[in-house]
Amino acid sequence: MQTHVTSLDPLRQTLEELLLEPGSPSIPIEFIASGEDVSRLGAHAVRWVEARGWKPAQGSVLLVPDETGAIDRVLLGTGGSDWAEHEPMLTGALPGVLPAGDYRFVGDLPDPDLAALGFLKGCYRFTRYKCGGTGDVKRLVLPEGADRAHVLALAEAVYLGRDLINTPANDLGPAELEAVARDIAKTFGASIKVTEGSTLLADNFPMIHAVGRASDRAPRLIDLHWGSESAPKVTIVGKGICFDTGGSTNPATAMNLMKKDMGGAAAALSFAVMVMRTKLPVRLRVIIPAADNSVAGNAFRPGDVLPSRNGMTVEIGNTDAEGRLVLADALSLADEEAPDYLVTFATLTGAARVALGPDLPPFYATDEAFAEGMIKAASAVGDPVWRMPFWAPYDKMLKSSIADVNHISDGPFAGSVTAALFLKRFVKDAKRYAHLDIYGWVPRDQPGRPRGGEPHAARALYEYFRGELNA
């Protein structure tokens, strides 16, 4: 059983082996739209389709044998002919149902990079704790027109984010999260600074310290820099709560998935790998407040009033809303240099899931052009987000009678909006601020999205900057 911390080298090697060079012997995969005349497939294939009663519904797969019983070709149902607009990751439905083997796409593809990426995303399996692995390998021939390096960069970043979220908290605490960030910094020549334990108080990060002080695993602030100082300054802050007890004795059902409460940090690091691997011309900064929210005699309590880095005092309304506290100190640090873009990734509220479900993260933005570009990019690459408002009238729900602000609202409504408004209070000088309230988890298998951890919105944000900087 392997329990080592995720690093980039083995991920990269695995993916390199899954993507074959053009011309490699392989089984063809053909795309069939609903209502399409299948006579072009030949008499044998047509008879097989009819015998099986197969309909090319979106994501349906049919293996067509040859006369010997071996697979002659694979048919992938697309539903409508415009499938790429509605489900760009459709090719991710294949690896879950195909037997081990080598495959290639036949015909023109709307986006060869996305078709290849979808397949690789569908190949992902978290096998770290499985003895001997699965041995069930599916490989894909690089489609014509696809950029191999770009496809691998995105797949590598997604695999990293998934591995981090899927790793249980006993093997991924604040120190292990730091180790992953250091591995990334070393790989790409980035600089990194870590502020740990009581030094957080000395360096004025009181709320990160307060949240993490009850754990026997020291809290820390991870601060990574990469790129030219003359480039646009893009700063990402990712919530790194490695396990969240809620600060109380919550029932097990409330904590079963709390290993994923560092999903914001995973998404931030996933985005960072995309940027650095593809050498986007930005000055990238990634800040991760990493801590456990644990129960002990020195844990923070409901009703406490905490100081924050920017001087604001914060009344604690609920110890299970710890993520916004650590993010507030990290945002204050990020805001001090007035970046061009400041973005938070965080598994922040259950209210976001009630409003939009597990697959569609709310996206808040102060800049209209940024918001419109982000929504467009997210849709194009199949990593959707939905814009929600920084609705100023709701800010009064955070009123405290004894402190500058309460960190939760005074009622049951608009929980995701009020959480976003709380974070926004700690951003004064950044030119553009955006917040992504992600789930970080796929509860059921979907094309290109196996059940488990997912660095939601990382690809969407990368695609936005890729388009913006190449415009």
CSV table of C-alpha atoms in Angstrom, one decimal:
chain,number,residue,atom,x,y,z
A,1,MET,CA,0.0,0.0,0.0
A,2,GLN,CA,1.4,3.4,-1.0
A,3,THR,CA,0.8,6.4,1.3
A,4,HIS,CA,3.3,8.8,-0.1
A,5,VAL,CA,2.3,12.4,-0.8
A,6,THR,CA,1.2,13.2,-4.3
A,7,SER,CA,4.0,14.5,-6.5
A,8,LEU,CA,4.0,15.6,-10.2
A,9,ASP,CA,6.6,13.2,-11.6
A,10,PRO,CA,4.7,9.9,-11.3
A,11,LEU,CA,1.5,11.7,-12.4
A,12,ARG,CA,3.2,13.0,-15.5
A,13,GLN,CA,4.7,9.6,-16.3
A,14,THR,CA,1.3,7.9,-16.0
A,15,LEU,CA,-0.3,10.3,-18.4
A,16,GLU,CA,2.5,10.2,-20.9
A,17,GLU,CA,1.9,6.4,-21.2
A,18,LEU,CA,-1.8,6.9,-21.7
A,19,LEU,CA,-1.5,9.2,-24.7
A,20,LEU,CA,0.0,7.4,-27.8
A,21,GLU,CA,1.6,8.9,-30.8
A,22,PRO,CA,-0.4,9.2,-34.1
A,23,GLY,CA,-0.3,6.1,-36.2
A,24,SER,CA,-0.2,3.6,-33.3
A,25,PRO,CA,-2.2,0.5,-33.9
A,26,SER,CA,-5.6,1.0,-32.2
A,27,ILE,CA,-9.4,0.4,-32.3
A,28,PRO,CA,-11.4,3.1,-33.9
A,29,ILE,CA,-14.1,5.1,-32.0
A,30,GLU,CA,-16.8,6.6,-34.1
A,31,PHE,CA,-19.3,9.3,-33.1
A,32,ILE,CA,-23.0,8.6,-33.9
A,33,ALA,CA,-25.6,11.3,-33.5
A,34,SER,CA,-29.3,10.5,-32.8
A,35,GLY,CA,-31.2,9.8,-35.9
A,36,GLU,CA,-28.0,9.4,-38.0
A,37,ASP,CA,-28.0,7.0,-40.9
A,38,VAL,CA,-25.6,4.2,-39.7
A,39,SER,CA,-25.3,2.5,-43.1
A,40,ARG,CA,-21.9,4.1,-43.6
A,41,LEU,CA,-20.6,1.7,-40.9
A,42,GLY,CA,-21.1,-1.3,-43.2
A,43,ALA,CA,-23.5,-4.2,-43.3
A,44,HIS,CA,-22.0,-6.1,-40.4
A,45,ALA,CA,-22.0,-3.1,-38.0
A,46,VAL,CA,-25.6,-2.2,-39.0
A,47,ARG,CA,-26.8,-5.7,-38.2
A,48,TRP,CA,-25.0,-5.6,-34.8
A,49,VAL,CA,-26.6,-2.2,-34.0
A,50,GLU,CA,-30.0,-3.6,-34.9
A,51,ALA,CA,-29.6,-6.9,-33.1
A,52,ARG,CA,-28.5,-5.0,-29.9
A,53,GLY,CA,-31.3,-2.5,-30.2
A,54,TRP,CA,-28.7,0.2,-29.6
A,55,LYS,CA,-29.7,3.9,-29.7
A,56,PRO,CA,-27.1,6.6,-29.9
A,57,ALA,CA,-28.3,8.5,-26.8
A,58,GLN,CA,-25.7,10.9,-25.4
A,59,GLY,CA,-22.9,8.9,-23.7
A,60,SER,CA,-24.1,5.5,-24.7
A,61,VAL,CA,-21.4,3.1,-25.9
A,62,LEU,CA,-21.6,0.0,-28.2
A,63,LEU,CA,-18.7,-2.3,-28.8
A,64,VAL,CA,-19.0,-3.8,-32.4
A,65,PRO,CA,-17.1,-7.2,-32.8
A,66,ASP,CA,-15.5,-8.5,-35.9
A,67,GLU,CA,-16.0,-12.0,-37.3
A,68,THR,CA,-13.6,-13.4,-34.7
A,69,GLY,CA,-15.3,-11.8,-31.7
A,70,ALA,CA,-12.5,-9.2,-31.2
A,71,ILE,CA,-13.6,-5.5,-31.0
A,72,ASP,CA,-13.7,-4.1,-34.5
A,73,ARG,CA,-14.8,-0.6,-33.5
A,74,VAL,CA,-16.5,1.4,-30.8
A,75,LEU,CA,-19.6,3.6,-31.3
A,76,LEU,CA,-20.2,6.6,-29.0
A,77,GLY,CA,-23.7,8.1,-29.0
A,78,THR,CA,-23.6,11.9,-29.0
A,79,GLY,CA,-27.3,12.6,-28.9
A,80,GLY,CA,-27.5,15.7,-31.0
A,81,SER,CA,-24.9,16.8,-33.5
A,82,ASP,CA,-24.1,19.8,-31.3
A,83,TRP,CA,-23.0,17.6,-28.4
A,84,ALA,CA,-19.7,19.5,-28.0
A,85,GLU,CA,-21.5,22.7,-26.9
A,86,HIS,CA,-23.5,20.9,-24.2
A,87,GLU,CA,-21.1,18.2,-23.0
A,88,PRO,CA,-17.5,18.9,-24.0
A,89,MET,CA,-16.3,16.1,-21.8
A,90,LEU,CA,-18.5,13.5,-23.5
A,91,THR,CA,-15.5,11.4,-24.5
A,92,GLY,CA,-14.8,10.9,-20.8
A,93,ALA,CA,-17.7,8.4,-20.8
A,94,LEU,CA,-15.6,5.9,-22.7
A,95,PRO,CA,-12.9,4.7,-20.3
A,96,GLY,CA,-15.4,3.5,-17.7
A,97,VAL,CA,-17.0,1.0,-20.1
A,98,LEU,CA,-14.2,0.1,-22.5
A,99,PRO,CA,-12.0,-3.0,-22.0
A,100,ALA,CA,-8.2,-2.5,-21.7
A,101,GLY,CA,-6.8,-1.6,-25.1
A,102,ASP,CA,-5.6,1.2,-27.4
A,103,TYR,CA,-8.1,3.4,-29.1
A,104,ARG,CA,-8.4,6.3,-31.6
A,105,PHE,CA,-11.1,8.8,-32.6
A,106,VAL,CA,-12.3,8.7,-36.2
A,107,GLY,CA,-13.6,11.7,-38.0
A,108,ASP,CA,-13.5,15.4,-37.4
A,109,LEU,CA,-13.6,16.6,-33.8
A,110,PRO,CA,-15.0,20.0,-32.7
A,111,ASP,CA,-12.1,20.4,-30.3
A,112,PRO,CA,-9.3,17.8,-30.5
A,113,ASP,CA,-7.7,18.9,-27.2
A,114,LEU,CA,-11.0,18.6,-25.3
A,115,ALA,CA,-11.8,15.2,-26.8
A,116,ALA,CA,-8.4,13.9,-25.7
A,117,LEU,CA,-8.6,15.6,-22.3
A,118,GLY,CA,-12.1,14.1,-21.7
A,119,PHE,CA,-10.8,10.6,-22.4
A,120,LEU,CA,-7.8,11.1,-20.0
A,121,LYS,CA,-10.0,12.5,-17.3
A,122,GLY,CA,-12.3,9.5,-17.7
A,123,CYS,CA,-9.2,7.2,-17.2
A,124,TYR,CA,-8.5,8.6,-13.7
A,125,ARG,CA,-8.6,6.1,-10.9
A,126,PHE,CA,-7.5,6.7,-7.3
A,127,THR,CA,-5.5,3.5,-6.6
A,128,ARG,CA,-3.1,4.7,-3.9
A,129,TYR,CA,-4.5,2.4,-1.3
A,130,LYS,CA,-5.2,-0.6,-3.7
A,131,CYS,CA,-2.7,-3.4,-3.6
A,132,GLY,CA,-1.4,-4.0,-7.1
A,133,GLY,CA,-3.5,-1.3,-8.8
A,134,THR,CA,-6.2,-2.1,-11.4
A,135,GLY,CA,-4.2,-3.3,-14.4
A,136,ASP,CA,-7.1,-2.2,-16.6
A,137,VAL,CA,-5.3,0.4,-18.9
A,138,LYS,CA,-7.0,2.2,-21.7
A,139,ARG,CA,-4.9,4.3,-24.0
A,140,LEU,CA,-5.7,6.9,-26.6
A,141,VAL,CA,-3.9,7.9,-29.8
A,142,LEU,CA,-3.4,11.6,-29.9
A,143,PRO,CA,-6.1,13.0,-32.2
A,144,GLU,CA,-5.2,14.9,-35.3
A,145,GLY,CA,-4.9,18.6,-34.5
A,146,ALA,CA,-4.5,18.1,-30.7
A,147,ASP,CA,-1.7,19.8,-28.8
A,148,ARG,CA,-0.1,16.9,-26.8
A,149,ALA,CA,1.8,19.2,-24.3
A,150,HIS,CA,-1.4,21.2,-23.6
A,151,VAL,CA,-3.6,18.1,-23.1
A,152,LEU,CA,-1.0,16.5,-20.8
A,153,ALA,CA,-0.6,19.7,-18.8
A,154,LEU,CA,-4.3,20.0,-18.1
A,155,ALA,CA,-4.7,16.3,-17.3
A,156,GLU,CA,-1.8,16.4,-15.0
A,157,ALA,CA,-3.2,19.3,-13.1
A,158,VAL,CA,-6.7,17.7,-12.8
A,159,TYR,CA,-5.2,14.4,-11.6
A,160,LEU,CA,-3.2,16.3,-9.0
A,161,GLY,CA,-6.2,18.1,-7.7
A,162,ARG,CA,-8.2,14.8,-7.6
A,163,ASP,CA,-5.5,13.0,-5.8
A,164,LEU,CA,-5.2,15.7,-3.1
A,165,ILE,CA,-8.9,15.7,-2.4
A,166,ASN,CA,-9.3,11.9,-2.4
A,167,THR,CA,-6.4,11.4,0.0
A,168,PRO,CA,-7.7,10.8,3.5
A,169,ALA,CA,-6.9,13.3,6.2
A,170,ASN,CA,-4.6,10.9,8.1
A,171,ASP,CA,-2.2,11.1,5.1
A,172,LEU,CA,-2.9,14.7,4.1
A,173,GLY,CA,-2.6,17.3,6.8
A,174,PRO,CA,-1.2,20.8,6.7
A,175,ALA,CA,2.4,19.5,6.6
A,176,GLU,CA,1.6,17.2,3.7
A,177,LEU,CA,-0.2,19.9,1.8
A,178,GLU,CA,2.9,22.1,2.3
A,179,ALA,CA,5.1,19.2,0.9
A,180,VAL,CA,3.0,19.1,-2.3
A,181,ALA,CA,3.3,22.9,-2.7
A,182,ARG,CA,7.1,22.6,-2.2
A,183,ASP,CA,7.2,19.8,-4.8
A,184,ILE,CA,5.4,22.1,-7.3
A,185,ALA,CA,7.6,25.0,-6.5
A,186,LYS,CA,10.7,22.9,-7.1
A,187,THR,CA,9.4,21.5,-10.3
A,188,PHE,CA,8.7,25.0,-11.8
A,189,GLY,CA,11.3,27.1,-10.1
A,190,ALA,CA,8.9,29.0,-8.0
A,191,SER,CA,9.7,30.5,-4.6
A,192,ILE,CA,7.8,29.5,-1.5
A,193,LYS,CA,7.5,30.8,2.0
A,194,VAL,CA,5.7,29.0,4.9
A,195,THR,CA,4.6,30.6,8.2
A,196,GLU,CA,3.8,27.9,10.7
A,197,GLY,CA,2.4,27.5,14.2
A,198,SER,CA,2.9,30.3,16.7
A,199,THR,CA,4.8,32.3,14.1
A,200,LEU,CA,1.4,32.9,12.6
A,201,LEU,CA,0.7,35.2,15.6
A,202,ALA,CA,4.0,36.9,15.4
A,203,ASP,CA,3.4,37.6,11.6
A,204,ASN,CA,-0.2,38.8,12.2
A,205,PHE,CA,-2.3,35.9,10.9
A,206,PRO,CA,-4.4,35.5,14.1
A,207,MET,CA,-7.5,33.9,12.6
A,208,ILE,CA,-5.5,31.2,10.8
A,209,HIS,CA,-3.9,30.4,14.1
A,210,ALA,CA,-7.2,30.5,16.1
A,211,VAL,CA,-8.8,28.0,13.7
A,212,GLY,CA,-5.9,25.6,13.7
A,213,ARG,CA,-4.5,25.8,17.2
A,214,ALA,CA,-6.6,22.9,18.6
A,215,SER,CA,-5.0,20.4,16.3
A,216,ASP,CA,-1.8,18.5,17.0
A,217,ARG,CA,-0.9,19.3,13.4
A,218,ALA,CA,0.3,22.9,13.3
A,219,PRO,CA,-1.6,25.3,11.0
A,220,ARG,CA,0.4,27.3,8.4
A,221,LEU,CA,0.2,29.8,5.6
A,222,ILE,CA,1.8,28.6,2.3
A,223,ASP,CA,2.8,31.4,0.0
A,224,LEU,CA,4.1,30.5,-3.5
A,225,HIS,CA,5.4,33.0,-6.2
A,226,TRP,CA,6.1,32.3,-9.9
A,227,GLY,CA,6.6,34.4,-13.0
A,228,SER,CA,7.9,37.8,-14.0
A,229,GLU,CA,7.0,40.8,-11.7
A,230,SER,CA,6.2,42.8,-14.8
A,231,ALA,CA,3.4,40.5,-15.9
A,232,PRO,CA,-0.2,40.8,-14.8
A,233,LYS,CA,-0.5,39.9,-11.1
A,234,VAL,CA,-2.8,36.9,-10.6
A,235,THR,CA,-3.2,35.8,-7.0
A,236,ILE,CA,-5.2,32.7,-6.0
A,237,VAL,CA,-6.2,32.0,-2.4
A,238,GLY,CA,-7.3,28.4,-1.7
A,239,LYS,CA,-9.0,27.2,1.5
A,240,GLY,CA,-6.8,24.4,3.0
A,241,ILE,CA,-8.9,23.0,5.9
A,242,CYS,CA,-7.5,19.4,5.8
A,243,PHE,CA,-10.2,18.1,8.1
A,244,ASP,CA,-13.2,19.9,9.6
A,245,THR,CA,-14.9,18.5,12.6
A,246,GLY,CA,-17.1,21.6,12.6
A,247,GLY,CA,-15.3,22.6,15.8
A,248,SER,CA,-17.9,20.5,17.7
A,249,THR,CA,-19.0,16.9,18.1
A,250,ASN,CA,-20.9,16.8,14.8
A,251,PRO,CA,-22.5,13.4,13.8
A,252,ALA,CA,-20.5,11.2,11.5
A,253,THR,CA,-22.8,12.0,8.6
A,254,ALA,CA,-21.7,15.6,8.8
A,255,MET,CA,-18.1,14.7,8.6
A,256,ASN,CA,-17.8,11.8,6.3
A,257,LEU,CA,-16.6,13.9,3.4
A,258,MET,CA,-14.7,16.5,5.4
A,259,LYS,CA,-11.3,15.3,4.0
A,260,LYS,CA,-12.4,17.3,1.0
A,261,ASP,CA,-12.6,20.6,2.9
A,262,MET,CA,-9.2,21.4,1.4
A,263,GLY,CA,-10.7,21.3,-2.1
A,264,GLY,CA,-10.1,25.0,-2.5
A,265,ALA,CA,-6.4,24.5,-2.0
A,266,ALA,CA,-6.4,21.5,-4.4
A,267,ALA,CA,-8.2,23.6,-7.0
A,268,ALA,CA,-5.7,26.5,-6.5
A,269,LEU,CA,-2.7,24.1,-6.9
A,270,SER,CA,-4.4,22.5,-9.9
A,271,PHE,CA,-4.8,25.9,-11.6
A,272,ALA,CA,-1.2,26.8,-10.7
A,273,VAL,CA,0.2,23.7,-12.4
A,274,MET,CA,-1.8,24.5,-15.6
A,275,VAL,CA,-0.4,28.0,-15.6
A,276,MET,CA,3.2,27.1,-14.9
A,277,ARG,CA,3.3,24.0,-17.1
A,278,THR,CA,2.0,26.0,-20.1
A,279,LYS,CA,4.1,29.1,-19.2
A,280,LEU,CA,1.2,31.6,-19.2
A,281,PRO,CA,2.7,35.1,-19.0
A,282,VAL,CA,1.4,36.0,-15.5
A,283,ARG,CA,3.0,36.8,-12.2
A,284,LEU,CA,1.3,34.0,-10.2
A,285,ARG,CA,0.9,33.9,-6.5
A,286,VAL,CA,-0.8,31.1,-4.6
A,287,ILE,CA,-1.7,31.5,-1.0
A,288,ILE,CA,-3.1,28.6,1.0
A,289,PRO,CA,-4.1,28.8,4.7
A,290,ALA,CA,-3.8,25.2,5.8
A,291,ALA,CA,-5.2,23.9,9.1
A,292,ASP,CA,-7.4,21.3,10.8
A,293,ASN,CA,-10.5,22.5,12.5
A,294,SER,CA,-10.4,20.3,15.6
A,295,VAL,CA,-11.9,20.0,19.1
A,296,ALA,CA,-9.7,20.5,22.2
A,297,GLY,CA,-9.6,22.6,25.3
A,298,ASN,CA,-7.9,25.5,23.4
A,299,ALA,CA,-10.3,25.5,20.4
A,300,PHE,CA,-12.0,28.7,19.5
A,301,ARG,CA,-15.7,28.9,20.6
A,302,PRO,CA,-19.0,30.3,19.4
A,303,GLY,CA,-19.3,33.9,20.8
A,304,ASP,CA,-15.5,34.5,20.8
A,305,VAL,CA,-14.3,37.7,19.2
A,306,LEU,CA,-11.1,37.3,17.1
A,307,PRO,CA,-8.8,39.9,15.7
A,308,SER,CA,-7.9,39.7,12.0
A,309,ARG,CA,-4.9,40.7,9.9
A,310,ASN,CA,-6.5,43.9,8.6
A,311,GLY,CA,-7.6,45.0,12.1
A,312,MET,CA,-11.2,44.1,11.8
A,313,THR,CA,-12.7,42.2,14.8
A,314,VAL,CA,-14.8,39.2,14.0
A,315,GLU,CA,-17.5,37.6,16.2
A,316,ILE,CA,-17.7,33.9,15.9
A,317,GLY,CA,-21.3,32.9,15.1
A,318,ASN,CA,-20.5,29.2,14.3
A,319,THR,CA,-17.3,27.3,14.6
A,320,ASP,CA,-18.3,25.3,11.5
A,321,ALA,CA,-17.8,28.3,9.4
A,322,GLU,CA,-14.0,28.3,9.9
A,323,GLY,CA,-13.0,28.4,6.2
A,324,ARG,CA,-13.9,32.1,5.8
A,325,LEU,CA,-11.8,33.0,8.8
A,326,VAL,CA,-8.6,31.5,7.5
A,327,LEU,CA,-9.4,32.9,4.0
A,328,ALA,CA,-9.9,36.4,5.5
A,329,ASP,CA,-6.4,36.6,6.9
A,330,ALA,CA,-5.0,35.2,3.6
A,331,LEU,CA,-7.0,37.7,1.6
A,332,SER,CA,-5.7,40.6,3.6
A,333,LEU,CA,-2.2,39.5,2.8
A,334,ALA,CA,-3.0,39.0,-0.9
A,335,ASP,CA,-4.7,42.4,-1.1
A,336,GLU,CA,-1.7,44.3,0.3
A,337,GLU,CA,0.0,44.2,-3.0
A,338,ALA,CA,-3.1,45.2,-5.0
A,339,PRO,CA,-3.0,42.3,-7.6
A,340,ASP,CA,-4.7,42.7,-10.9
A,341,TYR,CA,-6.8,39.6,-10.2
A,342,LEU,CA,-7.6,38.1,-6.8
A,343,VAL,CA,-9.6,34.8,-6.7
A,344,THR,CA,-10.6,32.6,-3.9
A,345,PHE,CA,-11.4,28.8,-4.3
A,346,ALA,CA,-13.2,27.3,-1.3
A,347,THR,CA,-15.5,24.5,-0.3
A,348,LEU,CA,-17.3,27.1,1.7
A,349,THR,CA,-21.0,26.7,2.1
A,350,GLY,CA,-23.7,24.0,2.1
A,351,ALA,CA,-26.0,26.8,0.9
A,352,ALA,CA,-24.2,26.8,-2.4
A,353,ARG,CA,-25.1,23.1,-2.9
A,354,VAL,CA,-28.7,23.7,-1.9
A,355,ALA,CA,-28.9,26.5,-4.5
A,356,LEU,CA,-27.0,25.0,-7.4
A,357,GLY,CA,-26.2,21.4,-6.6
A,358,PRO,CA,-22.8,19.7,-6.5
A,359,ASP,CA,-21.8,20.3,-10.1
A,360,LEU,CA,-22.3,24.0,-10.6
A,361,PRO,CA,-20.2,26.3,-8.4
A,362,PRO,CA,-21.4,29.8,-7.6
A,363,PHE,CA,-19.1,32.5,-9.0
A,364,TYR,CA,-19.0,36.0,-7.6
A,365,ALA,CA,-17.1,38.8,-9.3
A,366,THR,CA,-16.6,42.5,-8.9
A,367,ASP,CA,-15.7,43.1,-12.5
A,368,GLU,CA,-18.3,42.7,-15.3
A,369,ALA,CA,-15.8,41.9,-18.1
A,370,PHE,CA,-14.0,39.3,-16.0
A,371,ALA,CA,-17.4,37.7,-15.0
A,372,GLU,CA,-18.6,37.5,-18.6
A,373,GLY,CA,-15.3,36.1,-19.8
A,374,MET,CA,-15.2,33.5,-17.1
A,375,ILE,CA,-18.7,32.3,-17.7
A,376,LYS,CA,-17.9,31.9,-21.4
A,377,ALA,CA,-14.6,30.1,-20.8
A,378,ALA,CA,-16.2,27.8,-18.3
A,379,SER,CA,-19.0,26.8,-20.7
A,380,ALA,CA,-16.5,26.2,-23.5
A,381,VAL,CA,-14.4,23.7,-21.6
A,382,GLY,CA,-17.1,21.9,-19.7
A,383,ASP,CA,-16.1,23.2,-16.3
A,384,PRO,CA,-19.3,25.2,-15.6
A,385,VAL,CA,-19.9,28.0,-13.1
A,386,TRP,CA,-22.9,30.2,-12.4
A,387,ARG,CA,-22.7,33.8,-11.5
A,388,MET,CA,-24.1,34.9,-8.2
A,389,PRO,CA,-24.3,38.5,-6.9
A,390,PHE,CA,-22.3,40.3,-4.2
A,391,TRP,CA,-25.7,41.6,-3.1
A,392,ALA,CA,-24.8,44.6,-0.9
A,393,PRO,CA,-28.1,44.8,1.0
A,394,TYR,CA,-27.4,41.4,2.5
A,395,ASP,CA,-24.2,42.7,4.1
A,396,LYS,CA,-26.3,43.9,7.1
A,397,MET,CA,-27.0,40.3,7.9
A,398,LEU,CA,-23.4,40.1,9.2
A,399,LYS,CA,-23.9,42.8,11.8
A,400,SER,CA,-22.5,42.1,15.3
A,401,SER,CA,-23.4,44.0,18.4
A,402,ILE,CA,-20.0,43.5,20.0
A,403,ALA,CA,-17.5,43.3,17.1
A,404,ASP,CA,-17.0,44.9,13.7
A,405,VAL,CA,-18.6,41.9,12.0
A,406,ASN,CA,-20.1,38.5,12.6
A,407,HIS,CA,-18.7,35.9,10.2
A,408,ILE,CA,-22.1,34.3,9.6
A,409,SER,CA,-25.5,35.8,8.8
A,410,ASP,CA,-28.2,36.2,11.4
A,411,GLY,CA,-30.7,33.9,9.7
A,412,PRO,CA,-31.1,30.9,7.4
A,413,PHE,CA,-31.1,32.7,4.1
A,414,ALA,CA,-28.5,33.5,1.3
A,415,GLY,CA,-25.7,31.6,3.1
A,416,SER,CA,-23.4,31.5,0.0
A,417,VAL,CA,-24.0,35.2,-0.7
A,418,THR,CA,-23.3,36.4,2.8
A,419,ALA,CA,-20.2,34.2,3.0
A,420,ALA,CA,-19.0,35.9,-0.2
A,421,LEU,CA,-19.8,39.3,1.2
A,422,PHE,CA,-17.8,38.5,4.4
A,423,LEU,CA,-14.7,37.6,2.3
A,424,LYS,CA,-15.2,40.8,0.2
A,425,ARG,CA,-14.8,42.9,3.3
A,426,PHE,CA,-11.1,41.9,3.4
A,427,VAL,CA,-10.4,43.0,-0.2
A,428,LYS,CA,-9.8,46.7,-0.6
A,429,ASP,CA,-7.1,47.3,-3.2
A,430,ALA,CA,-7.2,44.3,-5.7
A,431,LYS,CA,-8.3,45.5,-9.1
A,432,ARG,CA,-10.7,42.6,-9.6
A,433,TYR,CA,-11.9,40.1,-7.0
A,434,ALA,CA,-13.8,36.8,-7.6
A,435,HIS,CA,-14.9,34.0,-5.3
A,436,LEU,CA,-15.7,30.4,-6.3
A,437,ASP,CA,-17.8,28.4,-3.7
A,438,ILE,CA,-16.9,24.9,-5.0
A,439,TYR,CA,-18.0,21.5,-3.8
A,440,GLY,CA,-14.8,19.7,-4.7
A,441,TRP,CA,-16.5,16.4,-5.1
A,442,VAL,CA,-18.4,14.4,-7.7
A,443,PRO,CA,-21.1,12.3,-6.0
A,444,ARG,CA,-21.9,10.1,-9.0
A,445,ASP,CA,-19.9,9.1,-12.1
A,446,GLN,CA,-20.3,11.5,-15.1
A,447,PRO,CA,-18.4,11.7,-18.4
A,448,GLY,CA,-14.8,12.6,-17.6
A,449,ARG,CA,-15.7,13.0,-13.9
A,450,PRO,CA,-15.4,9.7,-11.9
A,451,ARG,CA,-17.0,9.8,-8.5
A,452,GLY,CA,-14.6,11.5,-6.0
A,453,GLY,CA,-12.5,14.6,-5.7
A,454,GLU,CA,-12.6,17.2,-8.4
A,455,PRO,CA,-10.8,20.6,-8.6
A,456,HIS,CA,-13.9,22.4,-9.8
A,457,ALA,CA,-13.5,25.6,-11.8
A,458,ALA,CA,-9.7,25.4,-12.1
A,459,ARG,CA,-9.8,24.6,-15.8
A,460,ALA,CA,-12.4,27.3,-16.3
A,461,LEU,CA,-10.2,30.0,-14.7
A,462,TYR,CA,-7.2,28.7,-16.6
A,463,GLU,CA,-9.1,28.9,-19.9
A,464,TYR,CA,-10.2,32.5,-19.1
A,465,PHE,CA,-6.6,33.6,-18.6
A,466,ARG,CA,-5.4,31.6,-21.6
A,467,GLY,CA,-7.9,33.4,-23.8
A,468,GLU,CA,-7.4,36.8,-22.2
A,469,LEU,CA,-3.7,36.7,-22.5
A,470,ASN,CA,-3.7,35.4,-26.1
A,471,ALA,CA,-6.4,37.9,-27.3
